[in-house]
Amino acid sequence: MKYTKEQRLDIGRRIYDGEISRYEAAEEYVINEQTARNYMRMYRDANQLPPKQGRRSICAPSFKKAPAELDELKAMTKEELIQELIKAKITEARLKKGYEVKGDV
């Protein structure tokens, strides 16, 4: 779908102001994520605003453990820790190959 310049600037403003992410804008307006990014840049350039210094990626996974999970690990025996490590290695290998086993928790 084609958008007018005003509509593009409005989409860009919403992304720049943090109302929606560029991924949400892409879904909402049925445009590519890079197009949404370009609209945000167009808005920024038209209003002579500085680049945002926010998060680099919204979808980036968090590798930090929550404190509750850490306490659970501290309470485990050596054998339980070894089992959890094996499960984690198997899950990692499955993810690298691109599949998962249903019912495996």
Coordinates of C-alpha atoms in Angstrom, one line a residue:
M1 CA 0.0 0.0 0.0
K2 CA 1.3 3.5 -0.8
Y3 CA 1.3 6.2 1.8
T4 CA 1.4 9.9 1.3
K5 CA 4.4 11.9 2.6
E6 CA 2.3 13.1 5.6
Q7 CA 1.3 9.5 6.5
R8 CA 4.9 8.4 6.2
L9 CA 6.1 11.2 8.5
D10 CA 3.3 10.3 11.0
I11 CA 4.4 6.6 11.0
G12 CA 8.0 7.8 11.4
R13 CA 7.0 10.1 14.3
R14 CA 5.3 7.2 16.1
I15 CA 8.4 5.1 15.8
Y16 CA 10.7 7.9 16.7
D17 CA 8.7 8.8 19.8
G18 CA 8.5 5.2 20.9
E19 CA 4.8 4.8 20.6
I20 CA 5.4 1.7 18.5
S21 CA 8.4 -0.3 17.4
R22 CA 9.4 -0.5 13.8
Y23 CA 8.3 -4.2 13.8
E24 CA 4.9 -3.3 15.2
A25 CA 4.6 -0.5 12.5
A26 CA 5.5 -3.0 9.8
E27 CA 2.7 -5.3 10.9
E28 CA 0.2 -2.5 11.5
Y29 CA 0.7 -0.7 8.2
V30 CA 1.6 -3.8 6.1
I31 CA 5.0 -2.6 5.2
N32 CA 8.5 -4.0 5.4
E33 CA 10.4 -3.5 8.7
Q34 CA 13.1 -1.6 6.8
T35 CA 10.5 0.6 5.2
A36 CA 9.3 1.5 8.6
R37 CA 12.9 2.3 9.6
N38 CA 13.2 4.5 6.6
Y39 CA 10.0 6.4 7.5
M40 CA 11.4 7.0 11.0
R41 CA 14.7 8.3 9.4
M42 CA 12.6 10.5 7.0
Y43 CA 10.8 12.0 10.0
R44 CA 14.0 12.5 11.9
D45 CA 15.7 14.2 8.9
A46 CA 12.7 16.4 8.1
N47 CA 12.6 17.7 11.7
Q48 CA 16.4 17.8 12.1
L49 CA 16.3 15.6 15.2
P50 CA 19.3 13.6 16.5
P51 CA 19.5 9.8 16.1
K52 CA 18.0 7.9 19.0
Q53 CA 20.4 6.3 21.4
G54 CA 18.0 3.6 22.6
R55 CA 18.1 -0.1 22.6
R56 CA 19.9 -1.7 19.7
S57 CA 17.4 -4.6 19.2
I58 CA 13.9 -5.1 20.5
C59 CA 14.0 -8.8 19.7
A60 CA 17.4 -9.5 21.2
P61 CA 17.3 -12.4 23.6
S62 CA 18.2 -11.7 27.2
F63 CA 21.0 -14.1 28.4
K64 CA 20.9 -12.9 32.0
K65 CA 19.3 -15.2 34.5
A66 CA 16.6 -14.0 36.7
P67 CA 17.5 -14.1 40.5
A68 CA 14.8 -16.8 41.1
E69 CA 16.4 -19.1 38.5
L70 CA 19.8 -18.5 40.1
D71 CA 18.5 -19.5 43.5
E72 CA 17.0 -22.7 42.0
L73 CA 20.3 -23.6 40.5
K74 CA 22.1 -22.9 43.8
A75 CA 19.8 -25.3 45.6
M76 CA 20.4 -28.2 43.1
T77 CA 22.6 -31.1 43.8
K78 CA 25.6 -31.9 41.5
E79 CA 23.7 -34.6 39.7
E80 CA 20.7 -32.3 39.1
L81 CA 23.0 -29.6 37.7
I82 CA 24.6 -32.0 35.3
Q83 CA 21.1 -33.1 34.1
E84 CA 20.2 -29.4 33.6
L85 CA 23.4 -28.8 31.7
I86 CA 22.8 -31.8 29.4
K87 CA 19.2 -30.5 28.7
A88 CA 20.6 -27.1 27.9
K89 CA 23.2 -28.5 25.5
I90 CA 20.5 -30.7 23.8
T91 CA 18.2 -27.7 23.4
E92 CA 21.0 -25.6 22.0
A93 CA 21.9 -28.2 19.4
R94 CA 18.2 -28.6 18.4
L95 CA 17.9 -24.8 18.0
K96 CA 21.0 -24.7 15.9
K97 CA 19.5 -27.4 13.6
G98 CA 16.2 -25.5 13.5
Y99 CA 13.7 -27.9 15.1
E100 CA 12.2 -28.7 18.4
V101 CA 10.7 -31.8 20.0
K102 CA 7.1 -31.3 21.2
G103 CA 6.4 -32.5 24.7
D104 CA 10.1 -32.1 25.7
V105 CA 10.3 -29.8 28.7

